[in-house]
CSV table of C-alpha atoms and ligand atoms in Angstrom, one decimal:
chain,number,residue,atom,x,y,z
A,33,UNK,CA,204.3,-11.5,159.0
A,34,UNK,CA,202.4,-14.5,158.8
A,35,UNK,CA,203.1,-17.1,156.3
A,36,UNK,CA,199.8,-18.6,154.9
A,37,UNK,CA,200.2,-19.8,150.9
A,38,UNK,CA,198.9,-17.7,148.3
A,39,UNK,CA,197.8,-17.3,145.2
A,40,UNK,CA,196.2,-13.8,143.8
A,41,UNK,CA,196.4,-11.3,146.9
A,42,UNK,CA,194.4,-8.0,147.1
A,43,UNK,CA,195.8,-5.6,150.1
A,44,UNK,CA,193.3,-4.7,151.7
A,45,UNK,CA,194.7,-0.8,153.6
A,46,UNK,CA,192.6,-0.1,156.9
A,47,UNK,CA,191.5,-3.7,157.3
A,48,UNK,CA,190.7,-3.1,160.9
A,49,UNK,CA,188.3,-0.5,160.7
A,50,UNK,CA,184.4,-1.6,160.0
A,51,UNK,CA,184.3,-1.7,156.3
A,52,UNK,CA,188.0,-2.9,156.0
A,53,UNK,CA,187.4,-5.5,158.5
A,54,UNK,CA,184.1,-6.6,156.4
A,55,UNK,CA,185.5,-6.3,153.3
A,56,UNK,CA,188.3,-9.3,154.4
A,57,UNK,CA,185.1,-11.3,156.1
A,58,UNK,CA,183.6,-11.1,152.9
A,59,UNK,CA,185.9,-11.8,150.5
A,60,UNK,CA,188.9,-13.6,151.7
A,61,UNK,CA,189.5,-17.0,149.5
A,62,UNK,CA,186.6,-16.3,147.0
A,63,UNK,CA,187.0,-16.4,143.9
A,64,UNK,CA,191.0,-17.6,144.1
A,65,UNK,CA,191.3,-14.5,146.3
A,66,UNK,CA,193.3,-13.7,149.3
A,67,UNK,CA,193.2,-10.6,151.0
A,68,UNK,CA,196.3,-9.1,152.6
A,69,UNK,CA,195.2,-7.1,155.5
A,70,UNK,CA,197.7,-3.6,155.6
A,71,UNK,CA,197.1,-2.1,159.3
A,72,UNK,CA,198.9,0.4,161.1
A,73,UNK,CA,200.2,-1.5,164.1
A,74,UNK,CA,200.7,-4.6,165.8
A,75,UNK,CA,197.2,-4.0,168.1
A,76,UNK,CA,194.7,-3.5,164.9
A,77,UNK,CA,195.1,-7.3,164.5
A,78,UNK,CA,193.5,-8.4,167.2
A,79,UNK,CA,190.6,-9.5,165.1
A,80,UNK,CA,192.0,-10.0,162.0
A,81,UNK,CA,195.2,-12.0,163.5
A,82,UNK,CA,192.4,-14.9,164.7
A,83,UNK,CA,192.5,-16.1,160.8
A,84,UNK,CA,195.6,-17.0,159.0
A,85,UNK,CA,196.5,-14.2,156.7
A,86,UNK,CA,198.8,-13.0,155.3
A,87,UNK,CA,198.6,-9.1,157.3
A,88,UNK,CA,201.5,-6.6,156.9
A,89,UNK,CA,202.1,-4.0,159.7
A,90,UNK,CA,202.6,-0.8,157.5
A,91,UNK,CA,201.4,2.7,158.6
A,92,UNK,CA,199.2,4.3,155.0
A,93,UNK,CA,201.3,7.3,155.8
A,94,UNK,CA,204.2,6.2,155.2
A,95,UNK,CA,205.6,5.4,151.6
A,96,UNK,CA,208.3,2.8,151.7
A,97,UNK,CA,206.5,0.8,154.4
A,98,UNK,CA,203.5,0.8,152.2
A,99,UNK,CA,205.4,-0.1,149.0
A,100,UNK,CA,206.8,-2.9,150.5
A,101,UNK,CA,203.3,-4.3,152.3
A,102,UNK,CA,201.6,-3.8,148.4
A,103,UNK,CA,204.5,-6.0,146.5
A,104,UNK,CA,202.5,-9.2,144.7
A,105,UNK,CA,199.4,-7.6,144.8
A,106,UNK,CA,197.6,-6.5,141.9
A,107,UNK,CA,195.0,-4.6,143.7
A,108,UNK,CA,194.7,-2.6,146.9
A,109,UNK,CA,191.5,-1.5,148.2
A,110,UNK,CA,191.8,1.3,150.5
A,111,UNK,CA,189.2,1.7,154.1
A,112,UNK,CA,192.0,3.7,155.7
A,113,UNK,CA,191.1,7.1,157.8
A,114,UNK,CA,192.4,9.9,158.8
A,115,UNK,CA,191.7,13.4,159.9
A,116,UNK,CA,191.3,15.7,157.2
A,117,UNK,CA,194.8,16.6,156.3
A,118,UNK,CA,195.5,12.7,156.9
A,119,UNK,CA,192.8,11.8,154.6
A,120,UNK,CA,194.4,13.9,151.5
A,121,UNK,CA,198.2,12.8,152.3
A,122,UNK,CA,196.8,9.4,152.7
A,123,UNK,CA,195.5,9.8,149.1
A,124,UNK,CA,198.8,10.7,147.3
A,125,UNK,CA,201.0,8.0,149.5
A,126,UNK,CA,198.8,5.4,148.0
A,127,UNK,CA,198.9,6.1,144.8
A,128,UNK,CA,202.6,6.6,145.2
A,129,UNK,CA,202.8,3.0,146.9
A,130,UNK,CA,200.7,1.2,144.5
A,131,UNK,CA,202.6,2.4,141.2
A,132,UNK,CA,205.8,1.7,143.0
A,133,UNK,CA,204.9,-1.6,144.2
A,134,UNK,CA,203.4,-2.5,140.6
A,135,UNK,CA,199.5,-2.5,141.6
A,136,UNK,CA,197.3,-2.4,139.1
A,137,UNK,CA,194.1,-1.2,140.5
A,138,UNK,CA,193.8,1.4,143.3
A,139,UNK,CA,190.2,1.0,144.9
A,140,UNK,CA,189.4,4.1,147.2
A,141,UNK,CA,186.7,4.3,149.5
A,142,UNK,CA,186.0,7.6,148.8
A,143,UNK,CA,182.1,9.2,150.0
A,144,UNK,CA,179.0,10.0,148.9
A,145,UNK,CA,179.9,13.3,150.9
A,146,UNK,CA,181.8,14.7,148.2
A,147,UNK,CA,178.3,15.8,147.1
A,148,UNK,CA,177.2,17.1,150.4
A,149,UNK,CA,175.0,15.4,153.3
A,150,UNK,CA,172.7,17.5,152.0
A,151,UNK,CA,173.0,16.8,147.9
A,152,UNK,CA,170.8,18.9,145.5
A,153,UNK,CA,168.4,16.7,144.0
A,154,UNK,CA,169.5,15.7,140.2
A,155,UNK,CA,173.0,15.2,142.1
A,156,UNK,CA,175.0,12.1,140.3
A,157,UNK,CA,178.4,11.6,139.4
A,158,UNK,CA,178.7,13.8,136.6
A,159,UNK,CA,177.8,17.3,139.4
A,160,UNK,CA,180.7,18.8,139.6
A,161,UNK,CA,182.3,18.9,142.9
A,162,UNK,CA,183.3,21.8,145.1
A,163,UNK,CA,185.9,22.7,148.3
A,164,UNK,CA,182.9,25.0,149.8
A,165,UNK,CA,181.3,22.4,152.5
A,166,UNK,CA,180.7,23.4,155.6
A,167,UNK,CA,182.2,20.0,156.9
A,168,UNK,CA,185.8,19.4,156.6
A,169,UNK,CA,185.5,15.9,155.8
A,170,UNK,CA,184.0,16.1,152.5
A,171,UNK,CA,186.1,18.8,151.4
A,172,UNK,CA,188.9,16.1,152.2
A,173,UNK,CA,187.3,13.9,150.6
A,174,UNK,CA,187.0,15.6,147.7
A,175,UNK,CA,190.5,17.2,147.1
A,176,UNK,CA,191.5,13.2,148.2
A,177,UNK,CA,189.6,12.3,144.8
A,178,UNK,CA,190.6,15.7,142.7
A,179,UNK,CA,194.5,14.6,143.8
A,180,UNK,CA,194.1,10.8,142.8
A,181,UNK,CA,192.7,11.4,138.8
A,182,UNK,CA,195.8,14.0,138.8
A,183,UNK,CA,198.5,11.5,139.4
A,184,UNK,CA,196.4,8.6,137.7
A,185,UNK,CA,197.3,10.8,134.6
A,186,UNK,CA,200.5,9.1,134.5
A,187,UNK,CA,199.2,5.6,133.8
A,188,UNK,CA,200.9,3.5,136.2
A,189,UNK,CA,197.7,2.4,138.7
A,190,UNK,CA,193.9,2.5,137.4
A,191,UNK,CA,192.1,4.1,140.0
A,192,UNK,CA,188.8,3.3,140.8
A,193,UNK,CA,186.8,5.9,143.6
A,194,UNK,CA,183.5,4.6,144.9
A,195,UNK,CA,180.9,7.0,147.4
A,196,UNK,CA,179.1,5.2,149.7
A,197,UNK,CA,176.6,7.3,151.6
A,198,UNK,CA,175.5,5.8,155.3
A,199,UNK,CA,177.4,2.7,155.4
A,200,UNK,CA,176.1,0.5,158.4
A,201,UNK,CA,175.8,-3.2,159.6
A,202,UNK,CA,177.2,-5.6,162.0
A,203,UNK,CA,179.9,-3.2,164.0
A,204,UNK,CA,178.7,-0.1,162.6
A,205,UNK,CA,178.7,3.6,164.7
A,206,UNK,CA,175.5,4.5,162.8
A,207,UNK,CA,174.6,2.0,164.8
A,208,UNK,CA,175.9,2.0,168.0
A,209,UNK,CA,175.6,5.5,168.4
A,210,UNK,CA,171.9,5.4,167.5
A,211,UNK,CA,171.4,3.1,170.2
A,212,UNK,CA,173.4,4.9,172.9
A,213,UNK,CA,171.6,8.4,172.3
A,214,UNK,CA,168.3,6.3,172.7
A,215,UNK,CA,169.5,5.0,175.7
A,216,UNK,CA,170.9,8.3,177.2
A,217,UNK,CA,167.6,10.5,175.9
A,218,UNK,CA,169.5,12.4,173.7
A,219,UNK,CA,168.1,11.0,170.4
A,220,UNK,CA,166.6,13.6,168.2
A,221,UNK,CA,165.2,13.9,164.9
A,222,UNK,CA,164.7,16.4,162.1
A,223,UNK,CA,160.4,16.6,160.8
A,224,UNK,CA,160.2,13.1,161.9
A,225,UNK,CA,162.4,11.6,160.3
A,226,UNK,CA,161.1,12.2,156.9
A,227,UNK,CA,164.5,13.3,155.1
A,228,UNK,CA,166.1,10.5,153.0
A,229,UNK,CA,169.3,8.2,154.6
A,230,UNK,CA,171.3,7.7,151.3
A,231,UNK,CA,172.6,4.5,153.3
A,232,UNK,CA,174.0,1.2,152.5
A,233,UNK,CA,174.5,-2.0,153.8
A,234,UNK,CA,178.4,-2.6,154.3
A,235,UNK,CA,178.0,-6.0,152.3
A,236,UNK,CA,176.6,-4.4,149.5
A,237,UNK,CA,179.7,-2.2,149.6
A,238,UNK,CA,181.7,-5.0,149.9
A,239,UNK,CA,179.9,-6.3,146.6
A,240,UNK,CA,180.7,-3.0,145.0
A,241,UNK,CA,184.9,-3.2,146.1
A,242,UNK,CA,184.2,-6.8,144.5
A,243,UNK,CA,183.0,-5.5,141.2
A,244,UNK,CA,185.1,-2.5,141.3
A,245,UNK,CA,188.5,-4.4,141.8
A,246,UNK,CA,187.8,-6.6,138.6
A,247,UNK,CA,185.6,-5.0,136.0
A,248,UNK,CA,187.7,-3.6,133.3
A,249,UNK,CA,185.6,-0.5,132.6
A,250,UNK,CA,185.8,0.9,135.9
A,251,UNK,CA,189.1,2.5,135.1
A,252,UNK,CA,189.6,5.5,135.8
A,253,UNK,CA,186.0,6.2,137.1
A,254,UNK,CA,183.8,7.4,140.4
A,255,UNK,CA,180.7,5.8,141.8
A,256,UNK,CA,177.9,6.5,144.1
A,257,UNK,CA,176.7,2.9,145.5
A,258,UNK,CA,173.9,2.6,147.8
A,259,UNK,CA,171.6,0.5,148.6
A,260,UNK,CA,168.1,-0.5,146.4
A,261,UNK,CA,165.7,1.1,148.3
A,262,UNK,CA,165.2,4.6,149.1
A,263,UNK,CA,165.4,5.1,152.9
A,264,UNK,CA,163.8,7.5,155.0
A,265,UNK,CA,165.5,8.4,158.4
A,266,UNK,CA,163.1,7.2,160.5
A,267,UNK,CA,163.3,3.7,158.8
A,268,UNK,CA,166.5,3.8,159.8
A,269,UNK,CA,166.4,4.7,163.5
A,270,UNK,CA,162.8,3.8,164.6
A,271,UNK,CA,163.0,0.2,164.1
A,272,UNK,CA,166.9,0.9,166.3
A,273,UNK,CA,164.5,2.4,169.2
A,274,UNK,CA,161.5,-0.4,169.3
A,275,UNK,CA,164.5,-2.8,169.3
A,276,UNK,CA,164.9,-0.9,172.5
A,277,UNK,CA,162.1,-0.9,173.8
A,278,UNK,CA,161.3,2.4,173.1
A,279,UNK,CA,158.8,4.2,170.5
A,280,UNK,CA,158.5,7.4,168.6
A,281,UNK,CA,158.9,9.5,171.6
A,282,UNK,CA,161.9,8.9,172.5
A,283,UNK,CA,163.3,11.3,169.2
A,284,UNK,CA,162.9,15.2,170.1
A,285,UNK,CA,162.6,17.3,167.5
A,286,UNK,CA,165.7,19.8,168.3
A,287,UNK,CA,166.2,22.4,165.6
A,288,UNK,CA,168.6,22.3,163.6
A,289,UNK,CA,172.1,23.4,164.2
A,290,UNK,CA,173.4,27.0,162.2
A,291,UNK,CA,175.1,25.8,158.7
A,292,UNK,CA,178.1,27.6,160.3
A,293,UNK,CA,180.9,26.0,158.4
A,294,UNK,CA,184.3,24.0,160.6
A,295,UNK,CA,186.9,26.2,161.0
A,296,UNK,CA,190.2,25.0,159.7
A,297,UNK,CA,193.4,25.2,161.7
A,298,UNK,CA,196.3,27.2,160.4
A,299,UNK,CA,198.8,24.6,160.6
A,300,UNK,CA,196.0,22.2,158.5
A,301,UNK,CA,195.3,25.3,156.0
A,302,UNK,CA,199.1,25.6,155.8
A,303,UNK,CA,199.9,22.1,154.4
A,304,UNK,CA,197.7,22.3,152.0
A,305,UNK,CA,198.8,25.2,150.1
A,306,UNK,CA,200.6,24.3,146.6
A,307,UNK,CA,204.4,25.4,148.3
A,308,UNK,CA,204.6,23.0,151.3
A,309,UNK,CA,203.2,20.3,149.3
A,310,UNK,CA,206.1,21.2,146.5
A,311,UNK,CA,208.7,20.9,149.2
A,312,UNK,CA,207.3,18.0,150.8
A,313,UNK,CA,207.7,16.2,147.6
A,314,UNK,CA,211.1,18.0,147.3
A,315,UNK,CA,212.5,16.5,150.7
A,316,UNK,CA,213.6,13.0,150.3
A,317,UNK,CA,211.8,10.8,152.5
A,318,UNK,CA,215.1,9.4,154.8
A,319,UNK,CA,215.6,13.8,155.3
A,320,UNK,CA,211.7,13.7,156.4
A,321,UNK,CA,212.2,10.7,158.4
A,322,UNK,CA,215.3,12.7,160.2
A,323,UNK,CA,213.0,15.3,160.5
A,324,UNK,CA,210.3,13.6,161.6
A,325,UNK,CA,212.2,11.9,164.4
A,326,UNK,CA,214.0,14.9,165.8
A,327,UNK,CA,210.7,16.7,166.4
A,328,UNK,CA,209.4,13.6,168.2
A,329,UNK,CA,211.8,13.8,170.8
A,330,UNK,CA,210.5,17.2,171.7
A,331,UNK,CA,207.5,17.1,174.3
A,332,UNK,CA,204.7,16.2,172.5
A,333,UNK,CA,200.9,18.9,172.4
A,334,UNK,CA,197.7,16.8,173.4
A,335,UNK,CA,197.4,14.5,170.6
A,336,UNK,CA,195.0,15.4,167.9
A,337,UNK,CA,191.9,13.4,167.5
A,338,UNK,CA,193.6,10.8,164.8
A,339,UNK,CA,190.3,9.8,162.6
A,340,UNK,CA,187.4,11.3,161.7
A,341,UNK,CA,184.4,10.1,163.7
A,342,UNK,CA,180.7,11.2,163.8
A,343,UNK,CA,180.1,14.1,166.1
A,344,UNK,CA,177.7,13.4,168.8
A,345,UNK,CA,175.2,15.7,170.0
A,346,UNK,CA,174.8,17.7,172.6
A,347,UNK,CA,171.7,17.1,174.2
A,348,UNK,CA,168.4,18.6,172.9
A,349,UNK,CA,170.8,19.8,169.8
A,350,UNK,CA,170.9,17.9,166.4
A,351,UNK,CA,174.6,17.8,165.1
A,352,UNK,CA,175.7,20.2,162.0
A,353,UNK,CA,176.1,16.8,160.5
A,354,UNK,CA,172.7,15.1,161.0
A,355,UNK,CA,171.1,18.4,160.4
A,356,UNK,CA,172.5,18.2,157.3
A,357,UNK,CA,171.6,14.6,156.8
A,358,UNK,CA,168.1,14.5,157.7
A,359,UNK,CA,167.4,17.5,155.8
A,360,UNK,CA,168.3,15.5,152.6
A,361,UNK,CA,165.3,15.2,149.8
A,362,UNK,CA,167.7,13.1,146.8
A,363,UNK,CA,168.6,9.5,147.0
A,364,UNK,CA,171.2,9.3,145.4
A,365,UNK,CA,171.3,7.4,142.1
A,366,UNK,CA,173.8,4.0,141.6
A,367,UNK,CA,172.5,3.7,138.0
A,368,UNK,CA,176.1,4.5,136.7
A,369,UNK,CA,177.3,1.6,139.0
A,370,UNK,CA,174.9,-0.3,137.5
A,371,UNK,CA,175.2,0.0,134.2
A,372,UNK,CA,179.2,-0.1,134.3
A,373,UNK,CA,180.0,-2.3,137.1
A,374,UNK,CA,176.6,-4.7,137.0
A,375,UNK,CA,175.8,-3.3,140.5
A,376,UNK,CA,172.8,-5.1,141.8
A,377,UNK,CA,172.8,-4.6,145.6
A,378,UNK,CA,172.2,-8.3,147.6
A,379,UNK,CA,171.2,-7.4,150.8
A,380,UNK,CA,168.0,-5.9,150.9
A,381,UNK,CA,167.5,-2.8,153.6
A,382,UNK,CA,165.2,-4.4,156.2
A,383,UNK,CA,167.2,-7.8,156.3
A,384,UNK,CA,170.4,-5.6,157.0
A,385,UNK,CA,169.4,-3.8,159.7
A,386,UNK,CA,167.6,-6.7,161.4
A,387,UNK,CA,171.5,-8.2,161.4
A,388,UNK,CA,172.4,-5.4,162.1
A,389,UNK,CA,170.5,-5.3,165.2
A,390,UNK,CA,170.7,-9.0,166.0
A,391,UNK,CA,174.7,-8.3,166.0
A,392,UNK,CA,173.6,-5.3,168.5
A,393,UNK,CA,172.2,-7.8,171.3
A,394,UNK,CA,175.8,-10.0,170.5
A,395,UNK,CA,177.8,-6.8,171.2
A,396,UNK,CA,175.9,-6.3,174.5
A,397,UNK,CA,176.0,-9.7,175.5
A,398,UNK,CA,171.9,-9.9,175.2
A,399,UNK,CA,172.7,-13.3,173.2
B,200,NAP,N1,181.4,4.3,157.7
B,200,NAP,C1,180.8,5.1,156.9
B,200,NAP,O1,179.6,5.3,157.0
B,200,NAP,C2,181.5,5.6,155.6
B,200,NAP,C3,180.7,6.3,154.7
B,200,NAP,C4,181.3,6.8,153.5
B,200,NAP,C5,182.7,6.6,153.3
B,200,NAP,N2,183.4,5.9,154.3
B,200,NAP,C6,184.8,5.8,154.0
B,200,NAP,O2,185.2,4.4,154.2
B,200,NAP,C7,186.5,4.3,154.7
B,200,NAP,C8,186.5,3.4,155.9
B,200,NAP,O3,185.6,3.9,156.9
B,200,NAP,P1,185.3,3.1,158.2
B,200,NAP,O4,183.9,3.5,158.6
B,200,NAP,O5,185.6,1.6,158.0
B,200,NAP,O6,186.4,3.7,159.2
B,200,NAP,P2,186.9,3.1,160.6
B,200,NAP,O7,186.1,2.0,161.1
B,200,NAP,O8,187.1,4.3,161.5
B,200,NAP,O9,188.3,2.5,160.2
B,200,NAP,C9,189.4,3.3,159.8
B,200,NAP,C10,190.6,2.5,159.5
B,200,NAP,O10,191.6,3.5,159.2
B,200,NAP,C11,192.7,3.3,160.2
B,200,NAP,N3,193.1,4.6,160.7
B,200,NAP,C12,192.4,5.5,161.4
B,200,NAP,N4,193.2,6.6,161.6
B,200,NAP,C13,194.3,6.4,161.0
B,200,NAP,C14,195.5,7.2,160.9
B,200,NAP,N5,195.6,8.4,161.4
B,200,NAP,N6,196.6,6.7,160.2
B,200,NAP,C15,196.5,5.5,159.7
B,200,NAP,N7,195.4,4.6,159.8
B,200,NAP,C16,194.3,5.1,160.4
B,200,NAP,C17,192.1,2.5,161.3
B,200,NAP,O11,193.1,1.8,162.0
B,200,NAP,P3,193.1,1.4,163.5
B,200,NAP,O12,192.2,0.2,163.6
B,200,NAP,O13,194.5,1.0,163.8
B,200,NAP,O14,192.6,2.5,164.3
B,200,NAP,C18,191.1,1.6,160.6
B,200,NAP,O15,191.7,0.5,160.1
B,200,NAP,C19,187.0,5.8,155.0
B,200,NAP,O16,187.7,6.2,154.0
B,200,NAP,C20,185.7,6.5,155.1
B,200,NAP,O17,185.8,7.9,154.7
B,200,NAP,C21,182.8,5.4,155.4
């Protein structure tokens, strides 16, 4: 642990990761501040170690280590991710964590994909949400959220749940990925582009954790956060290909993939049922940790993709999930934020991307 002095410290869970990472860029010492970045291991600091913070290595699955990286803070802001069954564990360990460790407010970075890619239009907070999507994620997501108000019923931590949609910027894979499947001629598009990109610039997110760690009335509440303008696709990823070089023609119009929803592993379907998670609260955690360290000394399967990351398409194919994306017709609405949290977004869209783009040319050494 590192020993810098400090005053008030938010933790800060997934602070590696793009938005976690931003989020410590961003608000480390303002306001009287600090931000304690929680990571997973010793080789997620290798950014975040070049400042002098006060970082904890603690794992967000795993309850005592968490409790013990959250003491002194009186919020935690969480950017960790998982797979799917991660995502939901993740959920009810932090919750645990924070009451344990005496946090007041629980920020979770939840998404605007609770709703869909593909939201009806009229969507806002008050739709009520549903475990029918055809991507896993959001249905994650979603029980995530459904499990946080549940044990937030006990009063110990305020939770607050925000839903960004796209969230890109400097170090973004919206980004990144945009630019390889221009590069590699695998860029498509659905009708041009046309379909609205419910995105947001990570520093108006980080404006929203801001406003979301400190104003009172956000207890206890969810909000979509986006950013001012409403966004087509295509002003999104064709100013990514002229950046290039490239033009219009470089997107093929590839039809869209079948809404054939992701199939979900037995073992995955298994922990979720109401049982196993009765017994795994059941099991003390030194009998899981037993457990848990007998069946590692077993040879190990392939391991599992860890986090959820954004499919990439097979050529000439759009994607289930961009399908879904670029078909979308709603922007959705921040007005809650708003009014509630005195959500104003800063950065507008065009001056976000441009960074966005100059931090492109940085990452490939064009600068
Ligand atoms: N990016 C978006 O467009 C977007 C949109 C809406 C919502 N969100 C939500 O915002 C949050 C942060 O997203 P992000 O884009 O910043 O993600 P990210 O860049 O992939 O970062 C994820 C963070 O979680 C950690 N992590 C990954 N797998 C883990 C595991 N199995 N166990 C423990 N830690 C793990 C990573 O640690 P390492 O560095 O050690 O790998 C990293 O710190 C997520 O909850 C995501 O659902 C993101």
């Amino acid at each position: 642990m590192n020993t810098a002095n400090l005053s008030t410290s938010w933790a800060v869970i997934g602070a590696s990761g793009f938005i976690g990472l931003r989020t410590v860029e961003g608000l480390h010492g303002r306001d009287g501040v600090n931000l304690r970045p929680v990571v997973r291991s010793a080789t997620s600091l290798a950014v975040l170690a070049r400042r002098r913070l006060d970082w904890r290595i603690a794992d967000p699955r795993d309850l005592p280590a968490l409790t013990e990286a959250l003491r002194g803070c009186p919020v935690c802001l969480h950017a960790a991710l998982g797979d799917p069954v991660q995502i939901e564990r993740m959920a009810t360990i932090a919750y645990r964590a924070c009451a344990a460790a005496g946090v007041r407010r629980l920020v979770w970075l939840s998404s605007a994909s609770v709703h869909g890619q593909n939201p009806p239009p009229g969507t806002d907070e008050s739709t009520p949400l549903h475990e029918s999507h055809p991507l896993a994620y959001n249905n994650a997501k979603v029980r995530a959220e459904r499990r946080l108000e549940q044990l937030a019923r006990d009063g110990r931590v305020e939770v607050v749940r925000l839903r960004p949609g796209v969230v890109f910027g400097p170090r973004s894979r919206w980004i990144t990925d945009a630019a390889a499947d221009l590069r590699a001629g695998r860029a498509g598009w659905l009708g041009r582009g046309r379909g609205v990109c419910n995105s947001i610039h990570v520093d108006n997110l980080v404006h929203a954790l801001r406003l979301a760690a400190t104003v009172p009335a956000a207890a206890g509440e969810a909000f979509l956060v986006g950013d001012a303008e409403t966004v087509a696709w295509r002003d999104f990823l064709l100013p990514i290909a002229l950046h290039l070089g490239l033009d219009e023609t470089a997107f093929a119009e590839p039809p869209p993939a079948p809404l054939v929803a992701e199939r979900t592993p037995p073992l995955a379907a298994l922990t979720r049922t109401r049982l196993y998670q009765r017994l795994g609260d059941a099991v003390p955690d030194r009998a899981k940790r037993l457990v848990k360290g007998l069946a590692s000394a077993w040879p190990a399967p392939a391991p599992a993709r860890d986090a959820w990351v954004l499919p990439r398409a097979p050529a000439g194919r759009l994607t289930l999930e961009q399908t879904l994306l670029q078909g979308c017709a709603w922007k959705l609405p921040h007005a809650k934020a708003a009014r509630l949290l005195g959500y104003v977004p800063p950065v507008p869209f065009a001056a976000g991307l441009a960074t966005s783009l100059e931090w492109l040319d940085f990452a490939e050494g064009r600068t």
